[in-house]
PDB file of C-alpha atoms in Angstrom:
ATOM      1  CA  MET J 124      37.300  16.482 -22.130  1.00 90.00           C
ATOM      2  CA  ASN J 125      33.743  15.183 -22.627  1.00 94.00           C
ATOM      3  CA  ILE J 126      33.364  11.728 -21.027  1.00 96.00           C
ATOM      4  CA  GLU J 127      30.205   9.790 -21.781  1.00 96.00           C
ATOM      5  CA  VAL J 128      29.027   6.400 -20.528  1.00 97.00           C
ATOM      6  CA  ARG J 129      26.047   4.910 -22.344  1.00 97.00           C
ATOM      7  CA  LEU J 130      24.505   1.562 -23.121  1.00 96.00           C
ATOM      8  CA  CYS J 131      26.051   0.284 -26.323  1.00 96.00           C
ATOM      9  CA  PRO J 132      23.367  -0.624 -28.872  1.00 95.00           C
ATOM     10  CA  LYS J 133      23.668  -3.874 -30.831  1.00 94.00           C
ATOM     11  CA  GLU J 134      24.512  -2.003 -34.025  1.00 94.00           C
ATOM     12  CA  GLN J 135      27.609  -0.589 -32.294  1.00 95.00           C
ATOM     13  CA  SER J 136      28.625  -3.801 -30.513  1.00 93.00           C
ATOM     14  CA  PHE J 137      31.613  -4.039 -32.854  1.00 92.00           C
ATOM     15  CA  ILE J 138      33.233  -1.188 -30.910  1.00 94.00           C
ATOM     16  CA  ILE J 139      33.320  -3.173 -27.680  1.00 94.00           C
ATOM     17  CA  HIS J 140      34.370  -6.248 -29.667  1.00 92.00           C
ATOM     18  CA  ASN J 141      37.298  -4.198 -31.024  1.00 92.00           C
ATOM     19  CA  LEU J 142      38.334  -3.107 -27.527  1.00 91.00           C
ATOM     20  CA  TYR J 143      37.905  -6.487 -25.829  1.00 89.00           C
ATOM     21  CA  PRO J 144      41.164  -8.106 -27.069  1.00 89.00           C
ATOM     22  CA  LEU J 145      43.086  -5.089 -25.751  1.00 87.00           C
ATOM     23  CA  TYR J 146      41.438  -5.626 -22.361  1.00 86.00           C
ATOM     24  CA  LEU J 147      42.381  -9.318 -22.390  1.00 82.00           C
ATOM     25  CA  HIS J 148      45.956  -8.393 -23.285  1.00 87.00           C
ATOM     26  CA  ASP J 149      46.146  -5.927 -20.386  1.00 84.00           C
ATOM     27  CA  MET J 150      44.645  -8.485 -18.016  1.00 81.00           C
ATOM     28  CA  SER J 151      47.200 -11.130 -19.055  1.00 74.00           C
ATOM     29  CA  GLU J 152      49.828  -9.146 -17.156  1.00 79.00           C
ATOM     30  CA  ILE J 153      47.770  -9.487 -13.968  1.00 75.00           C
ATOM     31  CA  TRP J 154      46.427 -13.013 -14.397  1.00 74.00           C
ATOM     32  CA  GLY J 155      49.588 -14.434 -15.936  1.00 74.00           C
ATOM     33  CA  THR J 156      47.669 -15.796 -18.911  1.00 76.00           C
ATOM     34  CA  ARG J 157      49.219 -16.549 -22.275  1.00 86.00           C
ATOM     35  CA  PRO J 158      47.652 -16.445 -25.717  1.00 80.00           C
ATOM     36  CA  ASN J 159      46.316 -19.667 -27.147  1.00 81.00           C
ATOM     37  CA  PRO J 160      48.123 -21.305 -30.113  1.00 81.00           C
ATOM     38  CA  TYR J 161      46.438 -18.826 -32.494  1.00 82.00           C
ATOM     39  CA  GLY J 162      47.524 -15.685 -30.618  1.00 80.00           C
ATOM     40  CA  ILE J 163      44.133 -15.098 -28.992  1.00 74.00           C
ATOM     41  CA  PHE J 164      43.835 -14.462 -25.254  1.00 80.00           C
ATOM     42  CA  ASP J 165      41.039 -16.881 -24.425  1.00 77.00           C
ATOM     43  CA  GLU J 166      40.724 -19.934 -22.215  1.00 75.00           C
ATOM     44  CA  ASP J 167      39.384 -21.851 -25.232  1.00 76.00           C
ATOM     45  CA  ALA J 168      42.427 -23.037 -27.184  1.00 78.00           C
ATOM     46  CA  GLY J 169      40.164 -23.589 -30.196  1.00 79.00           C
ATOM     47  CA  VAL J 170      39.298 -19.904 -30.756  1.00 78.00           C
ATOM     48  CA  ARG J 171      41.287 -19.034 -33.893  1.00 81.00           C
ATOM     49  CA  THR J 172      40.186 -15.503 -34.831  1.00 79.00           C
ATOM     50  CA  LEU J 173      39.036 -12.298 -33.220  1.00 79.00           C
ATOM     51  CA  SER J 174      35.743 -12.794 -35.064  1.00 81.00           C
ATOM     52  CA  GLU J 175      35.224 -16.077 -33.245  1.00 78.00           C
ATOM     53  CA  LEU J 176      36.078 -14.380 -29.948  1.00 77.00           C
ATOM     54  CA  SER J 177      33.510 -11.662 -30.688  1.00 77.00           C
ATOM     55  CA  GLU J 178      30.806 -14.213 -31.504  1.00 81.00           C
ATOM     56  CA  ARG J 179      31.265 -15.723 -28.042  1.00 76.00           C
ATOM     57  CA  HIS J 180      30.351 -12.381 -26.473  1.00 78.00           C
ATOM     58  CA  GLU J 181      27.204 -11.601 -28.461  1.00 82.00           C
ATOM     59  CA  ASN J 182      25.077 -12.620 -25.466  1.00 78.00           C
ATOM     60  CA  TRP J 183      25.731  -9.133 -24.023  1.00 83.00           C
ATOM     61  CA  TRP J 184      23.250  -7.793 -26.590  1.00 88.00           C
ATOM     62  CA  GLU J 185      20.811 -10.721 -26.423  1.00 85.00           C
ATOM     63  CA  GLN J 186      19.784 -10.426 -22.739  1.00 79.00           C
ATOM     64  CA  PRO J 187      18.947  -6.739 -22.205  1.00 75.00           C
ATOM     65  CA  SER J 188      17.236  -7.288 -18.859  1.00 74.00           C
ATOM     66  CA  ASP J 189      20.243  -9.134 -17.373  1.00 81.00           C
ATOM     67  CA  LEU J 190      23.353  -7.888 -19.191  1.00 88.00           C
ATOM     68  CA  PHE J 191      24.316  -4.258 -19.672  1.00 92.00           C
ATOM     69  CA  PRO J 192      27.184  -3.449 -22.062  1.00 95.00           C
ATOM     70  CA  TYR J 193      28.276   0.172 -21.577  1.00 97.00           C
ATOM     71  CA  LEU J 194      30.573   2.042 -23.919  1.00 97.00           C
ATOM     72  CA  ILE J 195      32.866   4.748 -22.554  1.00 97.00           C
ATOM     73  CA  THR J 196      33.740   7.565 -24.945  1.00 97.00           C
ATOM     74  CA  VAL J 197      35.950  10.621 -24.653  1.00 97.00           C
ATOM     75  CA  ASP J 198      35.157  13.472 -27.023  1.00 96.00           C
ATOM     76  CA  GLY J 199      33.177  11.016 -29.149  1.00 94.00           C
ATOM     77  CA  SER J 200      35.962   8.418 -29.491  1.00 95.00           C
ATOM     78  CA  ALA J 201      35.869   4.939 -27.968  1.00 96.00           C
ATOM     79  CA  ALA J 202      37.838   4.947 -24.723  1.00 96.00           C
ATOM     80  CA  GLY J 203      36.684   1.794 -22.914  1.00 97.00           C
ATOM     81  CA  PHE J 204      33.768  -0.255 -21.695  1.00 95.00           C
ATOM     82  CA  ALA J 205      31.954  -1.524 -18.632  1.00 96.00           C
ATOM     83  CA  LEU J 206      30.128  -4.856 -18.696  1.00 94.00           C
ATOM     84  CA  VAL J 207      27.521  -5.055 -15.950  1.00 94.00           C
ATOM     85  CA  THR J 208      25.387  -8.044 -14.995  1.00 90.00           C
ATOM     86  CA  ASP J 209      22.327  -8.351 -12.832  1.00 84.00           C
ATOM     87  CA  GLU J 210      22.481  -9.765  -9.333  1.00 68.00           C
ATOM     88  CA  SER J 211      22.828 -13.369 -10.504  1.00 60.00           C
ATOM     89  CA  GLU J 212      26.614 -12.939 -10.850  1.00 55.00           C
ATOM     90  CA  ALA J 213      27.119 -11.359  -7.429  1.00 52.00           C
ATOM     91  CA  SER J 214      28.063 -13.200  -4.279  1.00 59.00           C
ATOM     92  CA  SER J 215      25.884 -11.094  -1.961  1.00 64.00           C
ATOM     93  CA  PRO J 216      22.063 -11.225  -1.786  1.00 67.00           C
ATOM     94  CA  ASN J 217      21.898  -7.429  -1.322  1.00 73.00           C
ATOM     95  CA  THR J 218      23.553  -6.798  -4.656  1.00 79.00           C
ATOM     96  CA  LYS J 219      21.581  -5.660  -7.668  1.00 85.00           C
ATOM     97  CA  TYR J 220      24.493  -5.063 -10.078  1.00 91.00           C
ATOM     98  CA  HIS J 221      27.830  -6.747 -10.603  1.00 88.00           C
ATOM     99  CA  LEU J 222      30.615  -5.004 -12.510  1.00 91.00           C
ATOM    100  CA  ASN J 223      31.853  -7.919 -14.568  1.00 89.00           C
ATOM    101  CA  ASP J 224      34.550  -6.140 -16.625  1.00 90.00           C
ATOM    102  CA  TYR J 225      35.817  -2.558 -16.637  1.00 94.00           C
ATOM    103  CA  PHE J 226      38.383  -1.238 -19.098  1.00 93.00           C
ATOM    104  CA  VAL J 227      39.799   2.124 -20.121  1.00 96.00           C
ATOM    105  CA  LEU J 228      42.378   2.378 -22.890  1.00 94.00           C
ATOM    106  CA  ARG J 229      45.904   3.274 -21.804  1.00 90.00           C
ATOM    107  CA  ALA J 230      45.747   6.524 -23.795  1.00 91.00           C
ATOM    108  CA  TYR J 231      43.057   7.769 -21.356  1.00 93.00           C
ATOM    109  CA  ARG J 232      44.525   6.534 -18.074  1.00 89.00           C
ATOM    110  CA  ARG J 233      45.798   8.823 -15.319  1.00 89.00           C
ATOM    111  CA  GLN J 234      43.593  11.639 -16.602  1.00 89.00           C
ATOM    112  CA  GLY J 235      40.533  11.029 -14.433  1.00 91.00           C
ATOM    113  CA  VAL J 236      38.614   9.322 -17.247  1.00 96.00           C
ATOM    114  CA  ALA J 237      38.207   5.966 -15.474  1.00 94.00           C
ATOM    115  CA  GLN J 238      36.971   7.521 -12.242  1.00 95.00           C
ATOM    116  CA  LYS J 239      34.545   9.933 -13.935  1.00 97.00           C
ATOM    117  CA  ALA J 240      33.206   7.131 -16.131  1.00 97.00           C
ATOM    118  CA  ALA J 241      32.734   4.840 -13.109  1.00 96.00           C
ATOM    119  CA  VAL J 242      30.750   7.553 -11.307  1.00 95.00           C
ATOM    120  CA  GLN J 243      28.535   8.071 -14.358  1.00 96.00           C
ATOM    121  CA  LEU J 244      27.968   4.329 -14.592  1.00 96.00           C
ATOM    122  CA  PHE J 245      27.056   3.971 -10.907  1.00 95.00           C
ATOM    123  CA  ASN J 246      24.663   6.922 -11.139  1.00 95.00           C
ATOM    124  CA  GLN J 247      22.838   5.302 -14.068  1.00 94.00           C
ATOM    125  CA  LEU J 248      22.118   2.044 -12.243  1.00 92.00           C
ATOM    126  CA  GLN J 249      20.750   2.634  -8.761  1.00 89.00           C
ATOM    127  CA  GLY J 250      21.037  -0.031  -6.083  1.00 90.00           C
ATOM    128  CA  GLY J 251      23.542  -2.332  -4.456  1.00 91.00           C
ATOM    129  CA  TRP J 252      26.736  -3.007  -6.359  1.00 93.00           C
ATOM    130  CA  GLU J 253      29.548  -5.520  -6.224  1.00 91.00           C
ATOM    131  CA  LEU J 254      32.827  -5.539  -8.095  1.00 90.00           C
ATOM    132  CA  GLN J 255      35.766  -7.866  -7.805  1.00 87.00           C
ATOM    133  CA  THR J 256      39.386  -7.432  -8.759  1.00 84.00           C
ATOM    134  CA  ASN J 257      42.445  -9.608  -8.509  1.00 76.00           C
ATOM    135  CA  SER J 258      43.915  -9.266  -5.023  1.00 74.00           C
ATOM    136  CA  SER J 259      47.538 -10.001  -5.939  1.00 75.00           C
ATOM    137  CA  GLU J 260      50.463  -7.589  -5.716  1.00 79.00           C
ATOM    138  CA  ARG J 261      50.512  -7.430  -9.547  1.00 76.00           C
ATOM    139  CA  ASN J 262      47.141  -5.696  -9.410  1.00 75.00           C
ATOM    140  CA  MET J 263      47.780  -3.019  -6.783  1.00 80.00           C
ATOM    141  CA  THR J 264      47.019  -0.213  -9.257  1.00 88.00           C
ATOM    142  CA  SER J 265      43.479  -1.497  -9.751  1.00 86.00           C
ATOM    143  CA  GLN J 266      42.924  -2.089  -6.044  1.00 89.00           C
ATOM    144  CA  ILE J 267      44.084   1.437  -5.210  1.00 91.00           C
ATOM    145  CA  PHE J 268      41.934   2.862  -8.014  1.00 93.00           C
ATOM    146  CA  TRP J 269      38.766   1.163  -6.732  1.00 94.00           C
ATOM    147  CA  ARG J 270      39.421   2.090  -3.108  1.00 94.00           C
ATOM    148  CA  ARG J 271      39.951   5.734  -4.034  1.00 95.00           C
ATOM    149  CA  THR J 272      37.015   5.862  -6.465  1.00 95.00           C
ATOM    150  CA  LEU J 273      34.570   4.161  -4.104  1.00 95.00           C
ATOM    151  CA  ASP J 274      35.723   6.161  -1.093  1.00 95.00           C
ATOM    152  CA  THR J 275      35.086   9.397  -2.998  1.00 95.00           C
ATOM    153  CA  TYR J 276      31.823   8.204  -4.549  1.00 95.00           C
ATOM    154  CA  THR J 277      30.278   6.777  -1.370  1.00 94.00           C
ATOM    155  CA  GLY J 278      31.855   9.056   1.202  1.00 93.00           C
ATOM    156  CA  GLY J 279      33.612   6.015   2.660  1.00 92.00           C
ATOM    157  CA  LYS J 280      30.439   3.908   2.816  1.00 94.00           C
ATOM    158  CA  TYR J 281      31.635   0.805   1.013  1.00 93.00           C
ATOM    159  CA  THR J 282      32.980  -2.524   2.175  1.00 89.00           C
ATOM    160  CA  GLU J 283      35.989  -4.452   1.032  1.00 90.00           C
ATOM    161  CA  GLY J 284      36.354  -8.133   1.644  1.00 87.00           C
ATOM    162  CA  LYS J 285      37.925 -11.229   0.215  1.00 86.00           C
ATOM    163  CA  GLY J 286      36.438 -13.767  -2.087  1.00 76.00           C
ATOM    164  CA  VAL J 287      37.428 -16.601  -4.351  1.00 69.00           C
ATOM    165  CA  HIS J 288      36.400 -16.719  -7.999  1.00 65.00           C
ATOM    166  CA  PRO J 289      36.023 -20.281  -9.327  1.00 60.00           C
ATOM    167  CA  LYS J 290      38.338 -19.596 -12.290  1.00 62.00           C
ATOM    168  CA  LYS J 291      40.371 -16.572 -11.195  1.00 66.00           C
ATOM    169  CA  GLY J 292      41.223 -17.418  -7.595  1.00 65.00           C
ATOM    170  CA  ASP J 293      41.601 -14.870  -4.785  1.00 77.00           C
ATOM    171  CA  MET J 294      39.727 -11.620  -5.282  1.00 80.00           C
ATOM    172  CA  ALA J 295      39.226  -8.322  -3.502  1.00 88.00           C
ATOM    173  CA  VAL J 296      35.445  -7.821  -3.309  1.00 88.00           C
ATOM    174  CA  PHE J 297      33.970  -4.323  -3.031  1.00 92.00           C
ATOM    175  CA  ARG J 298      30.308  -3.663  -2.165  1.00 92.00           C
ATOM    176  CA  PHE J 299      28.475  -0.353  -2.070  1.00 93.00           C
ATOM    177  CA  SER J 300      25.206   1.325  -2.923  1.00 91.00           C
ATOM    178  CA  SER J 301      24.593   3.875  -5.633  1.00 89.00           C
ATOM    179  CA  ASN J 302      21.307   5.048  -4.115  1.00 70.00           C
ATOM    180  CA  ARG J 303      21.600   8.796  -3.913  1.00 58.00           C
TER     181      ARG J 303
END
């Protein structure tokens, strides 16, 4: 299995746009969100189509020094994405990168794809990192995944704390360095 993590160029942004609604659907189970009146998982009840949802996320390709949209592929096929921001989204001053969203399709889960892709991502962007995940019981799989992945990647040199996201509530906050 050939796993590749690379910056997604603007001309291929449609691939991440295609995957994003699947991510939102998966996350609805954790966050308890419901689709808007048009069947779209978005906090804006006025978004009526997936095209409109995609347009709202074009900024990922318009700010290349601050926003980093990564595509995850397995044997050349789209398998997920990682959306990384610069330090402005992080809650710690020692953080250079913030993992905003991370998603691997269900077809590739429990095969090591997510962990190998995360390691590739961290190796590409050197410095202090922060990632947050929902801290509820409904999200134990993700919490366990990040603990295991970061423990292996850093040799146990990461921190886990608690935080509160203004829209999402209580979060588990992980910080580590990818300097190797």
